[in-house]
mmCIF file of C-alpha atoms and ligand atoms in Angstrom:
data_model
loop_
_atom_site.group_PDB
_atom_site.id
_atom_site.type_symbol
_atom_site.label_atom_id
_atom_site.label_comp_id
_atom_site.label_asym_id
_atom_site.label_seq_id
_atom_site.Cartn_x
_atom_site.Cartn_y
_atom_site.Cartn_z
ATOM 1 C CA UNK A 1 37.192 71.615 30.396
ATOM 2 C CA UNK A 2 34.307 72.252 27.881
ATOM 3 C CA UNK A 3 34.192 69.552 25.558
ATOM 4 C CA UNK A 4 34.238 72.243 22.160
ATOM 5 C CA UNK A 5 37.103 74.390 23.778
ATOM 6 C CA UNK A 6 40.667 73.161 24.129
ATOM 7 C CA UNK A 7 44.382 75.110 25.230
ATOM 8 C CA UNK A 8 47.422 74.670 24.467
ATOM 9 C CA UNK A 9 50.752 76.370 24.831
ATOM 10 C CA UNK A 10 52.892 76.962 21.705
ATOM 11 C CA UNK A 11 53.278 79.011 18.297
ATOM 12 C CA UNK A 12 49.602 79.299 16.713
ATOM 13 C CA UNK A 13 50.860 79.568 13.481
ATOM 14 C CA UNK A 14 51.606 75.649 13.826
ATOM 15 C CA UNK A 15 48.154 74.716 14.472
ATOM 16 C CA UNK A 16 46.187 72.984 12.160
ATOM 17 C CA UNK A 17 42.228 74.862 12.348
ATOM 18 C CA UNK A 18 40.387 75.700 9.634
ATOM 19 C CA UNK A 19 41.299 79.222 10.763
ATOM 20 C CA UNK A 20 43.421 80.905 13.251
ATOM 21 C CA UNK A 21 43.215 84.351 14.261
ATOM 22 C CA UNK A 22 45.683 87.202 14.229
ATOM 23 C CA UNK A 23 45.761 89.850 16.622
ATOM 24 C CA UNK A 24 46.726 92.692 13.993
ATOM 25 C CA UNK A 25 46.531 96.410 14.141
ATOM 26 C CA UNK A 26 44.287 98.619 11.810
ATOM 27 C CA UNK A 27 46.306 99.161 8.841
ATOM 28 C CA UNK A 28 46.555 95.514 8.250
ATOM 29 C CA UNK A 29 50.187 95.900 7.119
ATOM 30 C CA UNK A 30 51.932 93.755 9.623
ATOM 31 C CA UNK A 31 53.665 94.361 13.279
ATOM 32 C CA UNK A 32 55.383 92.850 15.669
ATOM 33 C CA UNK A 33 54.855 89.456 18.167
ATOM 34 C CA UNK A 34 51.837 87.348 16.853
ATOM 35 C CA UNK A 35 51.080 89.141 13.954
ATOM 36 C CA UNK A 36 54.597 89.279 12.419
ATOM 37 C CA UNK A 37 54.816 85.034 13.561
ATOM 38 C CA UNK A 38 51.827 84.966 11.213
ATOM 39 C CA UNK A 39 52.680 86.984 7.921
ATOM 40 C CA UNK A 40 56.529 85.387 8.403
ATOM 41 C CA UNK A 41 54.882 81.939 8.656
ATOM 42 C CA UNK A 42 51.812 82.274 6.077
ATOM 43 C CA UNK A 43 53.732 84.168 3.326
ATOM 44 C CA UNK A 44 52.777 87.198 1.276
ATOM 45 C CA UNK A 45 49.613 85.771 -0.021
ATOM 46 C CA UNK A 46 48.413 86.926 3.134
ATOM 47 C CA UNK A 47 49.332 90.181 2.713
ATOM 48 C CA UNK A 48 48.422 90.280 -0.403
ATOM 49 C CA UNK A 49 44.574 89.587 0.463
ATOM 50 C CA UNK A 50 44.916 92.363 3.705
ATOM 51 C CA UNK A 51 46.146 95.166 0.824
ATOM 52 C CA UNK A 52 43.017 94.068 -1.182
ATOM 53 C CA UNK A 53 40.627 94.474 1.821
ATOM 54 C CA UNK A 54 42.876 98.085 2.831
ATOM 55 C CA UNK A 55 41.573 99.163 -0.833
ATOM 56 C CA UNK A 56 38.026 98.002 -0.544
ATOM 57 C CA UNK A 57 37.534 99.476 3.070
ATOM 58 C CA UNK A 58 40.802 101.074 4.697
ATOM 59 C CA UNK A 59 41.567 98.301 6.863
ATOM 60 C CA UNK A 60 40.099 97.659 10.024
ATOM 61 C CA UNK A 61 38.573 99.056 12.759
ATOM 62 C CA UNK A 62 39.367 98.106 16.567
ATOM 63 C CA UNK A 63 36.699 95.551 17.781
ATOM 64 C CA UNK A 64 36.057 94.320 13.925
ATOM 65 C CA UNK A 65 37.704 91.172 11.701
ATOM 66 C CA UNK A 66 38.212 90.658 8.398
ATOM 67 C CA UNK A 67 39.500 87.567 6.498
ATOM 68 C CA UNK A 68 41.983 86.506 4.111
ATOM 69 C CA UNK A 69 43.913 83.016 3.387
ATOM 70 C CA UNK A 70 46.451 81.269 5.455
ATOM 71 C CA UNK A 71 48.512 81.050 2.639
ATOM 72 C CA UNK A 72 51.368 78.528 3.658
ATOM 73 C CA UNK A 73 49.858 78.159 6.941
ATOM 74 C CA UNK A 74 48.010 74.934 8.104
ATOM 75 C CA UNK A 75 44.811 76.794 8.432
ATOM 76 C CA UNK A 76 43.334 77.754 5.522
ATOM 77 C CA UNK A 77 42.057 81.279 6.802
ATOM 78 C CA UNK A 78 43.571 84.008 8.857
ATOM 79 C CA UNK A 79 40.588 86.025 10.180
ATOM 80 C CA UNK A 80 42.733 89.029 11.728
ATOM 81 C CA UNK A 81 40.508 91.096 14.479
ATOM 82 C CA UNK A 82 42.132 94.461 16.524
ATOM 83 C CA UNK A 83 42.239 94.751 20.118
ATOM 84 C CA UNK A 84 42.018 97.121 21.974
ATOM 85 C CA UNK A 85 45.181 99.129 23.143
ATOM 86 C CA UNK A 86 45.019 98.719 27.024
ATOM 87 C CA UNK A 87 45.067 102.158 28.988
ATOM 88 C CA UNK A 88 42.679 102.920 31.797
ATOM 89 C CA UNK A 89 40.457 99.702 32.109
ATOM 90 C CA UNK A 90 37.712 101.854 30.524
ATOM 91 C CA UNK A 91 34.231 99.718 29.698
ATOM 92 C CA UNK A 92 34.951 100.709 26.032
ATOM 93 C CA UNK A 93 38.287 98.911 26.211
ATOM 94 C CA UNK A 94 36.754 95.695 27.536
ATOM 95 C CA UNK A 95 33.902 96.093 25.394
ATOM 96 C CA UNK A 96 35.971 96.185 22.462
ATOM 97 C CA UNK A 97 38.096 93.449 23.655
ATOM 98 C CA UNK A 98 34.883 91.222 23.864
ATOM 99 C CA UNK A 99 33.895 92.532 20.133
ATOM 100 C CA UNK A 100 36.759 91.333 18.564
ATOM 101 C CA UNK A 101 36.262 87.962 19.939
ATOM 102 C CA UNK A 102 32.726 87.930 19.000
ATOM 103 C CA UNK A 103 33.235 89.252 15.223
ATOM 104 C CA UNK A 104 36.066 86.811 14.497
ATOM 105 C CA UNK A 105 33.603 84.282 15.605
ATOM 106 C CA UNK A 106 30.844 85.443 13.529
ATOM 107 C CA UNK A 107 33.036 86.121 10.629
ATOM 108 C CA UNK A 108 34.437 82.357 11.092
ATOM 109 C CA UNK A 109 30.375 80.744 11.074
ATOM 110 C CA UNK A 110 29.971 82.978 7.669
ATOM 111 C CA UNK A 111 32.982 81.373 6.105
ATOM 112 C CA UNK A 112 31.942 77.622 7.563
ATOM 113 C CA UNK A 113 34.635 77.605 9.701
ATOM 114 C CA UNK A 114 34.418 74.121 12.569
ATOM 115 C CA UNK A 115 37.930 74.808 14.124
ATOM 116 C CA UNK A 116 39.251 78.120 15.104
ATOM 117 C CA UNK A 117 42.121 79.266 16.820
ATOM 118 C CA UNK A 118 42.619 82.658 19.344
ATOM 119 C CA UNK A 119 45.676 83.908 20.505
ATOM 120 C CA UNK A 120 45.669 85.797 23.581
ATOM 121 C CA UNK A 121 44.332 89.309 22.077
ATOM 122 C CA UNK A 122 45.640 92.565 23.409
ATOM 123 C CA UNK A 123 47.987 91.325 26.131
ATOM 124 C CA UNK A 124 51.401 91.718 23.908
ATOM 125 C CA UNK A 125 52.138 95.183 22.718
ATOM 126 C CA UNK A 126 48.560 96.257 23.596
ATOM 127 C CA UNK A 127 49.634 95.740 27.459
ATOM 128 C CA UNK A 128 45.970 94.595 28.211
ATOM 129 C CA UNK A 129 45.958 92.914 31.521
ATOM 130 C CA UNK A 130 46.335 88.907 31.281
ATOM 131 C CA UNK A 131 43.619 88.233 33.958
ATOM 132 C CA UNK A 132 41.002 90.337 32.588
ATOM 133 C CA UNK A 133 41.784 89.581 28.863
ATOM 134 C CA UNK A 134 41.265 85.894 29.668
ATOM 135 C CA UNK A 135 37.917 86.226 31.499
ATOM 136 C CA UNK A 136 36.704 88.223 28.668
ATOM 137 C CA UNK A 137 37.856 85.837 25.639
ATOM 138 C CA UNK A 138 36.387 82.713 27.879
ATOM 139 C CA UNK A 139 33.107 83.860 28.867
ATOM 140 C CA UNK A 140 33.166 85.656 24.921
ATOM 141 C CA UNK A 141 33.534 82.458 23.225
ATOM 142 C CA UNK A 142 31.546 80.097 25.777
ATOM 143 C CA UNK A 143 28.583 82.317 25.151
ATOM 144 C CA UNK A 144 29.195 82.168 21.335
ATOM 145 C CA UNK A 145 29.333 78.156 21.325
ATOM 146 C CA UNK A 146 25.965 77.763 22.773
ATOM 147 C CA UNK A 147 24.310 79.296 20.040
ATOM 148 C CA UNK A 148 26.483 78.739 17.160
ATOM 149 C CA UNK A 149 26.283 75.207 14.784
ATOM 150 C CA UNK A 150 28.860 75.949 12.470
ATOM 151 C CA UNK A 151 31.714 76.682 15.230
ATOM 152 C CA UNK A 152 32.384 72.864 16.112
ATOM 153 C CA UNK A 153 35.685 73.793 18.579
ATOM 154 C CA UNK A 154 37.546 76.496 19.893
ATOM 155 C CA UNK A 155 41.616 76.653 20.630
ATOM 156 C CA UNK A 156 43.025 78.887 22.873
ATOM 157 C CA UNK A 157 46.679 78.816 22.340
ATOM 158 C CA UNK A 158 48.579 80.709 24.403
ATOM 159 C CA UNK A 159 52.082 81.110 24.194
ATOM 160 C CA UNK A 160 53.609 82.288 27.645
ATOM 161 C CA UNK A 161 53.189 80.788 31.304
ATOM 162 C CA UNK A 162 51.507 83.207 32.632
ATOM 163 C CA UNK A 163 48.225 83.201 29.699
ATOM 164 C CA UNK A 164 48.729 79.486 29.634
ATOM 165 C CA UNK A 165 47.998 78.860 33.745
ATOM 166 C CA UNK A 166 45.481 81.847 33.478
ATOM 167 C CA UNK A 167 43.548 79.858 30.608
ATOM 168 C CA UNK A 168 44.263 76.408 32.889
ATOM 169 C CA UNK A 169 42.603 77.965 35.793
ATOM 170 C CA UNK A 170 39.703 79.073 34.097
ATOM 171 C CA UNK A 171 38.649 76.459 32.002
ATOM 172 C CA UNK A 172 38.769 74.029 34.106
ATOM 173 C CA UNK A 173 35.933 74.998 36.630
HETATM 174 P P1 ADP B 201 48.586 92.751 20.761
HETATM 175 O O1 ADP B 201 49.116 93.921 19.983
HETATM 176 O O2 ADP B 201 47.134 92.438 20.454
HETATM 177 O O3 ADP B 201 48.867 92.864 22.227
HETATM 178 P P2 ADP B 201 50.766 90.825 20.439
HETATM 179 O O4 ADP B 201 51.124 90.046 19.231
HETATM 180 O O5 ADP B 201 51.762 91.802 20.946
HETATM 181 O O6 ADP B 201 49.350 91.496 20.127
HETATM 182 O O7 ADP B 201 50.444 89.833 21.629
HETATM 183 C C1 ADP B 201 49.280 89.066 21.726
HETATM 184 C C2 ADP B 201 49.615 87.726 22.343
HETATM 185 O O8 ADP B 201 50.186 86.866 21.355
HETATM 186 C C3 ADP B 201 50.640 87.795 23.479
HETATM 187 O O9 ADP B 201 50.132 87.080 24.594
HETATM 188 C C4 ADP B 201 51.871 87.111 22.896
HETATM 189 O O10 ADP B 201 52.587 86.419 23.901
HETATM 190 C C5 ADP B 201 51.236 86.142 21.932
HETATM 191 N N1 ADP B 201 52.087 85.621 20.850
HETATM 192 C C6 ADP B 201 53.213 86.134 20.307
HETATM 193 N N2 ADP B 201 53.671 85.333 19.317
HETATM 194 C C7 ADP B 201 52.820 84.276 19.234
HETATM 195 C C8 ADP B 201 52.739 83.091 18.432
HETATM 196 N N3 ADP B 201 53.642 82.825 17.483
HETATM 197 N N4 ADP B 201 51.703 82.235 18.640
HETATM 198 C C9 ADP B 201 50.766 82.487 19.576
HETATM 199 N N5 ADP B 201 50.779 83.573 20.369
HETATM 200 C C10 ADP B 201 51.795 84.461 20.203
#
């Protein structure tokens, strides 16, 4: 295991980072599996701050972040990013998969974030591929860390088997 990146299995909107991410969609209102955990969790002050950022700049693009407070939440950010919707395996789709690790990254050294936690991006609703989606977030945020001084650590929480002994597998060589 890298000593700045850690896993666990469980409900992310239990873990105490200075931010956590949500895998939302563009309109920034809300959905279903992680992202409804989080607003249900966190309270509308969250929502609040998304409808603010909706009227600055129409929410958000796939492959970008933006970031508002955890309200209740542990963390005190929620930097929300959009996946990619999985179809054909494309380069764009992976591509964009990678940016939205990257930005919520970058986005989380502008706001002097040390802790941040990822959920497993794309491979709910978006039906992105578990394998891939792992090796992309991995090698993403690896990359990142070398670089980066603000980013102290990195949690991958993943809340299924399958992500979880994916994530095992990987970080551990
Ligand atoms: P997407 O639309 O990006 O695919 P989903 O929320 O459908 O987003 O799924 C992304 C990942 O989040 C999935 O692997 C799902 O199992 C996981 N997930 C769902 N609820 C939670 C939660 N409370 N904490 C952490 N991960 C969660």
């Amino acid at each position: 295991m890298q000593p700045n990146i850690e896993l666990i299995q469980g409900d992310i909107t239990q873990v105490e980072a200075d931010a956590i991410v949500n895998a939302a969609n563009t309109s920034l209102m809300g959905g279903g599996g992680v992202d409804g955990a989080i607003h249900r969790a966190g309270g509308p002050a969250i929502l609040d701050d998304c409808r603010k950022i909706v009227a600055r700049q129409g929410g958000c693009k796939t492959g970008e972040a933006v970031i508002t407070t955890g309200g209740k939440l542990p963390a005190r950010y929620v930097i929300h990013t959009v996946g990619p919707v999985y179809n054909s395996g494309k380069p764009k789709e992976l591509e964009l998969l990678r940016s939205a690790y990257l930005n919520s990254l970058k986005l989380a050294a502008e706001n002097g974030v040390r802790t941040i936690a990822f959920p497993n991006i794309s491979t709910g609703i978006y039906r992105f591929p578990k394998d891939k989606a792992a090796e992309i977030a991995v090698s993403t945020v690896k990359e990142f860390l070398i670089d980066n001084k603000i980013v102290e650590k990195v949690i991958f929480v993943c809340f299924d088997d399958e992500n979880y002994g994916l994530y095992k597998q990987l970080l551990h060589n």
